[in-house]
Tab-separated table of C-alpha atoms in Angstrom:
chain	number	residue	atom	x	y	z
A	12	UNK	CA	6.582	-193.932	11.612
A	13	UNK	CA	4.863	-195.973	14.056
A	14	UNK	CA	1.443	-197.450	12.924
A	15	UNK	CA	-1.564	-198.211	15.164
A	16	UNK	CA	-4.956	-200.000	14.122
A	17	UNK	CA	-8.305	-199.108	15.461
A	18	UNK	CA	-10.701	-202.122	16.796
A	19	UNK	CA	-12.234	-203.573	14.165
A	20	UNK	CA	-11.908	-207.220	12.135
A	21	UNK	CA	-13.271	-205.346	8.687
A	22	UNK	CA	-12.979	-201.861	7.340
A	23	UNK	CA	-16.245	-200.400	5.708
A	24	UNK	CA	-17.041	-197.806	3.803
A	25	UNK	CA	-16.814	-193.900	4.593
A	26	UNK	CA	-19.214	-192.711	2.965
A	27	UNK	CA	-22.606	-193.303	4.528
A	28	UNK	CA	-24.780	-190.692	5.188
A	29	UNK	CA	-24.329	-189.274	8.772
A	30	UNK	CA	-27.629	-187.878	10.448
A	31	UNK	CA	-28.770	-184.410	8.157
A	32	UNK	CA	-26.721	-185.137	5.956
A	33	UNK	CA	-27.346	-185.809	1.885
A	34	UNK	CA	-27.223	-184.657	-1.544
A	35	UNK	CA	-26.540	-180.752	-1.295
A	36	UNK	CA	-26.152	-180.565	1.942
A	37	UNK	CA	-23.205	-178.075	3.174
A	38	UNK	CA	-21.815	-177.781	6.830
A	39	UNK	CA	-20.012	-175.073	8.222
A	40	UNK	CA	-16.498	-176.200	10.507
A	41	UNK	CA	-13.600	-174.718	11.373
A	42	UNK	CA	-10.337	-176.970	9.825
A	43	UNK	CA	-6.968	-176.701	9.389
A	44	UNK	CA	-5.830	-176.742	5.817
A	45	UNK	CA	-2.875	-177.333	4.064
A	46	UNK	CA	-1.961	-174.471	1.301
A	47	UNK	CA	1.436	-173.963	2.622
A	48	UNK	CA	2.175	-177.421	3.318
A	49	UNK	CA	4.590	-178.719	0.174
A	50	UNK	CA	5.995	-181.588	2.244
A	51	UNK	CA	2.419	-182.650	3.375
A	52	UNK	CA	1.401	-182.369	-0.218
A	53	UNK	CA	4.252	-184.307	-1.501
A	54	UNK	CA	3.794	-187.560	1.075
A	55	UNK	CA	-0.020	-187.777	0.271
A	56	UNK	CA	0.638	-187.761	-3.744
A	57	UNK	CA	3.291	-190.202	-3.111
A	58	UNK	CA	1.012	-192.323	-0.868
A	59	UNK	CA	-1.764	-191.871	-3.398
A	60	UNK	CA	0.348	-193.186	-6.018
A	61	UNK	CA	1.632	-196.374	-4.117
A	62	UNK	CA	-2.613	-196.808	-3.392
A	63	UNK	CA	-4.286	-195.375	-5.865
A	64	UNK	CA	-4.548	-199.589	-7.937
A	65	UNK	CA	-5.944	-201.038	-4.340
A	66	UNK	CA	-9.328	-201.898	-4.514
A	67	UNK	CA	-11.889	-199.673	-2.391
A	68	UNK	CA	-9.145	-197.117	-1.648
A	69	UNK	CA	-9.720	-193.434	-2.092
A	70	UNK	CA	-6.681	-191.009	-1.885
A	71	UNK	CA	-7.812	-187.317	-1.003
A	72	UNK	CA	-6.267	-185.196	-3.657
A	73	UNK	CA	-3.573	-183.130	-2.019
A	74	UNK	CA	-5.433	-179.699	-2.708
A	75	UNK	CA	-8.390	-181.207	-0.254
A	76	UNK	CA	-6.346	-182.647	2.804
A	77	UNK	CA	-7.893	-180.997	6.511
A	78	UNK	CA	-7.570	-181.740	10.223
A	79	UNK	CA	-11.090	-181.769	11.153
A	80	UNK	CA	-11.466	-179.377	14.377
A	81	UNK	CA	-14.811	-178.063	15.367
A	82	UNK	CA	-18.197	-178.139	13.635
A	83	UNK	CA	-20.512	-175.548	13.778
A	84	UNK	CA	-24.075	-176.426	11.660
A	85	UNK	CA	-25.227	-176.524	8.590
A	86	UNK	CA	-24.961	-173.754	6.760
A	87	UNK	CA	-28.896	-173.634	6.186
A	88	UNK	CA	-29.019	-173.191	9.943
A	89	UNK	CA	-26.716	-170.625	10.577
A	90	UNK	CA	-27.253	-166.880	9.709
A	91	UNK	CA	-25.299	-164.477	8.405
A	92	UNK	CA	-25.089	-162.263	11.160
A	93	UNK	CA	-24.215	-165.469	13.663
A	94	UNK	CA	-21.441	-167.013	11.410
A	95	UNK	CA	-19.333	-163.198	11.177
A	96	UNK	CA	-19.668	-163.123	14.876
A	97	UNK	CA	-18.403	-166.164	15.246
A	98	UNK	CA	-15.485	-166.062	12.701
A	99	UNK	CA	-14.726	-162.658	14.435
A	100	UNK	CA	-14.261	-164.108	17.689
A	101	UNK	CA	-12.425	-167.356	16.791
A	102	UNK	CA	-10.231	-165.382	14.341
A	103	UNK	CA	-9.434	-162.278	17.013
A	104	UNK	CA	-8.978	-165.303	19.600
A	105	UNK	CA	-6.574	-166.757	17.474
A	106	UNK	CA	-4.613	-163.581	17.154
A	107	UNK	CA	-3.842	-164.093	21.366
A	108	UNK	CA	-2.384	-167.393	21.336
A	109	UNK	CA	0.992	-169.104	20.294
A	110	UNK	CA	1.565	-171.440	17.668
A	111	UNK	CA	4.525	-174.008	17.047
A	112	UNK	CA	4.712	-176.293	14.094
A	113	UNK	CA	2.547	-179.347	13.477
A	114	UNK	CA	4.160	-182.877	13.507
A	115	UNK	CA	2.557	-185.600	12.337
A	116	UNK	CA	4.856	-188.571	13.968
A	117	UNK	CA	2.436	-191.467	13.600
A	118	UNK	CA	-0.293	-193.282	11.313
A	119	UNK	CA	-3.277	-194.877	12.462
A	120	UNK	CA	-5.535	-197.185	10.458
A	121	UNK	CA	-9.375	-197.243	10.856
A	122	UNK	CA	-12.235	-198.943	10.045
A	123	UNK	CA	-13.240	-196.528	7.460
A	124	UNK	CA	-9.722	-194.705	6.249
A	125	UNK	CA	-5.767	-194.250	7.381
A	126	UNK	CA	-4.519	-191.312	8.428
A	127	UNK	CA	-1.341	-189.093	10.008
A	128	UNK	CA	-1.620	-188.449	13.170
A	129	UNK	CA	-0.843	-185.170	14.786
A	130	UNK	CA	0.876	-184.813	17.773
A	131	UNK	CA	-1.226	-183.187	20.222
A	132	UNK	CA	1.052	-180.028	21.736
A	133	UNK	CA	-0.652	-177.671	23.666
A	134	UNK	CA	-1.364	-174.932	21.376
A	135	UNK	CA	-3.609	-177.100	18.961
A	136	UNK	CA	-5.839	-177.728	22.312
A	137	UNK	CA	-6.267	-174.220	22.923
A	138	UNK	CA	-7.200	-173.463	19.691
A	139	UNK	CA	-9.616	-176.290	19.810
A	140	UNK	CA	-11.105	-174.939	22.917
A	141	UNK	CA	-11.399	-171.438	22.063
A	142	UNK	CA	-13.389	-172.230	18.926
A	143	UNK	CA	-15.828	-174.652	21.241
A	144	UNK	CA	-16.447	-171.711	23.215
A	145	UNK	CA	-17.008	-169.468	20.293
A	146	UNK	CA	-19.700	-171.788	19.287
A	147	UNK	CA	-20.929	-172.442	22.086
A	148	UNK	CA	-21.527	-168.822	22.992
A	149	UNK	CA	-22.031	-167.016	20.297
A	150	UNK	CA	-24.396	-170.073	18.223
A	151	UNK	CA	-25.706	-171.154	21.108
A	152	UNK	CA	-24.481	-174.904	20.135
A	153	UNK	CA	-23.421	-177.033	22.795
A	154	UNK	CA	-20.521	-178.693	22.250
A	155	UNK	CA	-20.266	-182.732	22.808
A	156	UNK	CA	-16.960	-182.723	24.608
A	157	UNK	CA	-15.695	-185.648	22.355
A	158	UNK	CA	-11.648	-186.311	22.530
A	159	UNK	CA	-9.807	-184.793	20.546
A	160	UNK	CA	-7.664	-187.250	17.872
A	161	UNK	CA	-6.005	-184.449	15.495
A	162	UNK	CA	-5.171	-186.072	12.208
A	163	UNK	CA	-4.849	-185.842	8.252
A	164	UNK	CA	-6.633	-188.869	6.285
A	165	UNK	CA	-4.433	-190.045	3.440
A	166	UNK	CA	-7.343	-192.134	2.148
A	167	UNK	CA	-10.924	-192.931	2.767
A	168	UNK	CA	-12.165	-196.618	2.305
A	169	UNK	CA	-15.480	-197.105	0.470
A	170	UNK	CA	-16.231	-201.180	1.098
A	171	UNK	CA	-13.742	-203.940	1.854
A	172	UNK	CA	-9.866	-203.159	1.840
A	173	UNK	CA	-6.681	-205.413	1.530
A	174	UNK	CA	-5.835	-203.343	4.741
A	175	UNK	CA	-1.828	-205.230	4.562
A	176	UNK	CA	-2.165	-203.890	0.988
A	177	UNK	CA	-2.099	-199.862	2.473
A	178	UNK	CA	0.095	-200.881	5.132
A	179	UNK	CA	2.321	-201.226	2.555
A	180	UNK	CA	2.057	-198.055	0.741
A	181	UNK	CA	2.752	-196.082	4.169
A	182	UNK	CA	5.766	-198.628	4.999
A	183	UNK	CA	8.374	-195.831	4.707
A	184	UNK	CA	6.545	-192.464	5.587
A	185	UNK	CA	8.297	-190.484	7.608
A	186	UNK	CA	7.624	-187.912	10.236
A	187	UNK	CA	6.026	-185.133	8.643
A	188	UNK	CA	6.330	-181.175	10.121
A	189	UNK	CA	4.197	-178.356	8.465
A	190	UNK	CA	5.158	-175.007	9.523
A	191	UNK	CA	2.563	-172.834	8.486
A	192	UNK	CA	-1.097	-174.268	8.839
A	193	UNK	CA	-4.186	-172.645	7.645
A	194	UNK	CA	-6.923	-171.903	10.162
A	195	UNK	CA	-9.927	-172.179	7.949
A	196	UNK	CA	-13.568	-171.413	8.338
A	197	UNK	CA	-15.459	-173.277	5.430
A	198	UNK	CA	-18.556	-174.417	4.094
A	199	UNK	CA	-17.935	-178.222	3.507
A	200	UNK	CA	-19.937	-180.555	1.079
A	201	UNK	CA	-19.101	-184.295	0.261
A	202	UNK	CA	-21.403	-184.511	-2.661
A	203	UNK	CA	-19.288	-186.576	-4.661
A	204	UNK	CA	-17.569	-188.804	-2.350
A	205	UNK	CA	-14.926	-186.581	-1.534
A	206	UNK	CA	-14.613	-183.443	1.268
A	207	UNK	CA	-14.599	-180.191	-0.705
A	208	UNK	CA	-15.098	-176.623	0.503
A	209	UNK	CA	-15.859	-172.751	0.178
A	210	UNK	CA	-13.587	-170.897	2.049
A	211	UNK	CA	-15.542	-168.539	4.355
A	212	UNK	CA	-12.752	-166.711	6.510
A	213	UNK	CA	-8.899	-168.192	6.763
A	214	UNK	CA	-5.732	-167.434	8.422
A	215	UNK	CA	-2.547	-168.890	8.041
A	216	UNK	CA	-0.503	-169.678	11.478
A	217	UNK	CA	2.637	-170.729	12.674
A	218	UNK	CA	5.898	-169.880	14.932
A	219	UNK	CA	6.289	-166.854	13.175
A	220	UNK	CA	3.102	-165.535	12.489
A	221	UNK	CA	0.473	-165.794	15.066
A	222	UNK	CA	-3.362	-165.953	13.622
C-alpha cells in the first residue's frame, strides 16, 4: 500500500493528557470496532510482531483496534436519560442508511502513531453526519466541524521513534477490506496507556445487514 507522512521532523509521544482528561477519566464516542474483522486482526498482530522490539513503539492489541468517529462527553457529563436518547437516534438512524465494505488502501505515518487509512466512500460520511446531528440535537453539543480522516492506528508512539524502523514493518501490508464493522457506542478510558472501553450500545453493519 501506498504510505504518506504527516509534517513533522520528530514523532512524540501519544500519550499526553488532552484538556479534561486524566487518571479515571472516561469519555463517551461513537467508534467503529473490529469484532468481525479476522483479516484486520491478523495484519495488526503481524505488524505488532515485526514492531513490537522498536523502541517507543506501542502496538494496539488486536481486541482494542477503533476508527475514531464522533465524541460525545465525558461520561460524568452526560445523563442517563440523554445518552439512551441519543444511542436511540443514532442507532434507528443507522437502520435507514446503506453500508458497503470498508477498505483500508493506504497507511499514513504521524507524529504521534501510524495508521490504515480508510477510504472515505460515501456511506461512512453519512454515518458520520447523522451521529453529529444526534449530538448536536439531542446533547446539545456543538460539533467542531473538523475533517474527517477515517483510520485504524496500528501503533501509538510514546517518545522518539526510528520512524524508517516502522516503515519497515508495514513494507508489505496489503489492502485490507472488513466486511462487517461494528458501530459502537462506548465509554472509553486510556488509563494505562492504551484505548480500552465499555460497550454501551453496538451494532454490527455491512452490505448485508444494514444497522
Amino acid at each position: 500500500m501506498q504510505l504518506r507522512r504527516g509534517d513533522f521532523t520528530q514523532t512524540r509521544s501519544h500519550w499526553w493528557w488532552r484538556p479534561g482528561w486524566g487518571p479515571g477519566a472516561r469519555f463517551l464516542t461513537f467508534h467503529l470496532t473490529f469484532e468481525q474483522a479476522p483479516d484486520l486482526r491478523a495484519t495488526a498482530s503481524r505488524f505488532s510482531d515485526r514492531a513490537r522490539a522498536v523502541e517507543n513503539v506501542d502496538p494496539i492489541p488486536p481486541e482494542w483496534l477503533h476508527l475514531t468517529m464522533t465524541g460525545v462527553g465525558f461520561a460524568r457529563e452526560v445523563s442517563a436519560d440523554r445518552l439512551a436518547a441519543l444511542s436511540s437516534a443514532v442507532f434507528d438512524g443507522a437502520s435507514t442508511l446503506g453500508f458497503e465494505s470498508l477498505v483500508f488502501d493506504s497507511l499514513f505515518l504521524s507524529r504521534e502513531g501510524i495508521m490504515l487509512a480508510a477510504r472515505p466512500d460515501p456511506w461512512l460520511k453519512e454515518l458520520k453526519a447523522l451521529q453529529e446531528r444526534a449530538v448536536a440535537e439531542v446533547c446539545d453539543i456543538p460539533q467542531p466541524g473538523q475533517a474527517f480522516h477515517p483510520h485504524v492506528s496500528l501503533a501509538y508512539f510514546r517518545g522518539i521513534v526510528d520512524t524508517s524502523a516502522v516503515v519497515d514493518a508495514v513494507d508489505d501490508i496489503p489492502e485490507v477490506t472488513v466486511a462487517h464493522p461494528t458501530l459502537s457506542l462506548i465509554e472509553l478510558g486510556r488509563d494505562d496507556e492504551v484505548y480500552t472501553w465499555r460497550v454501551v450500545t453496538q451494532q454490527a453493519l455491512g452490505p448485508q445487514s444494514p444497522a
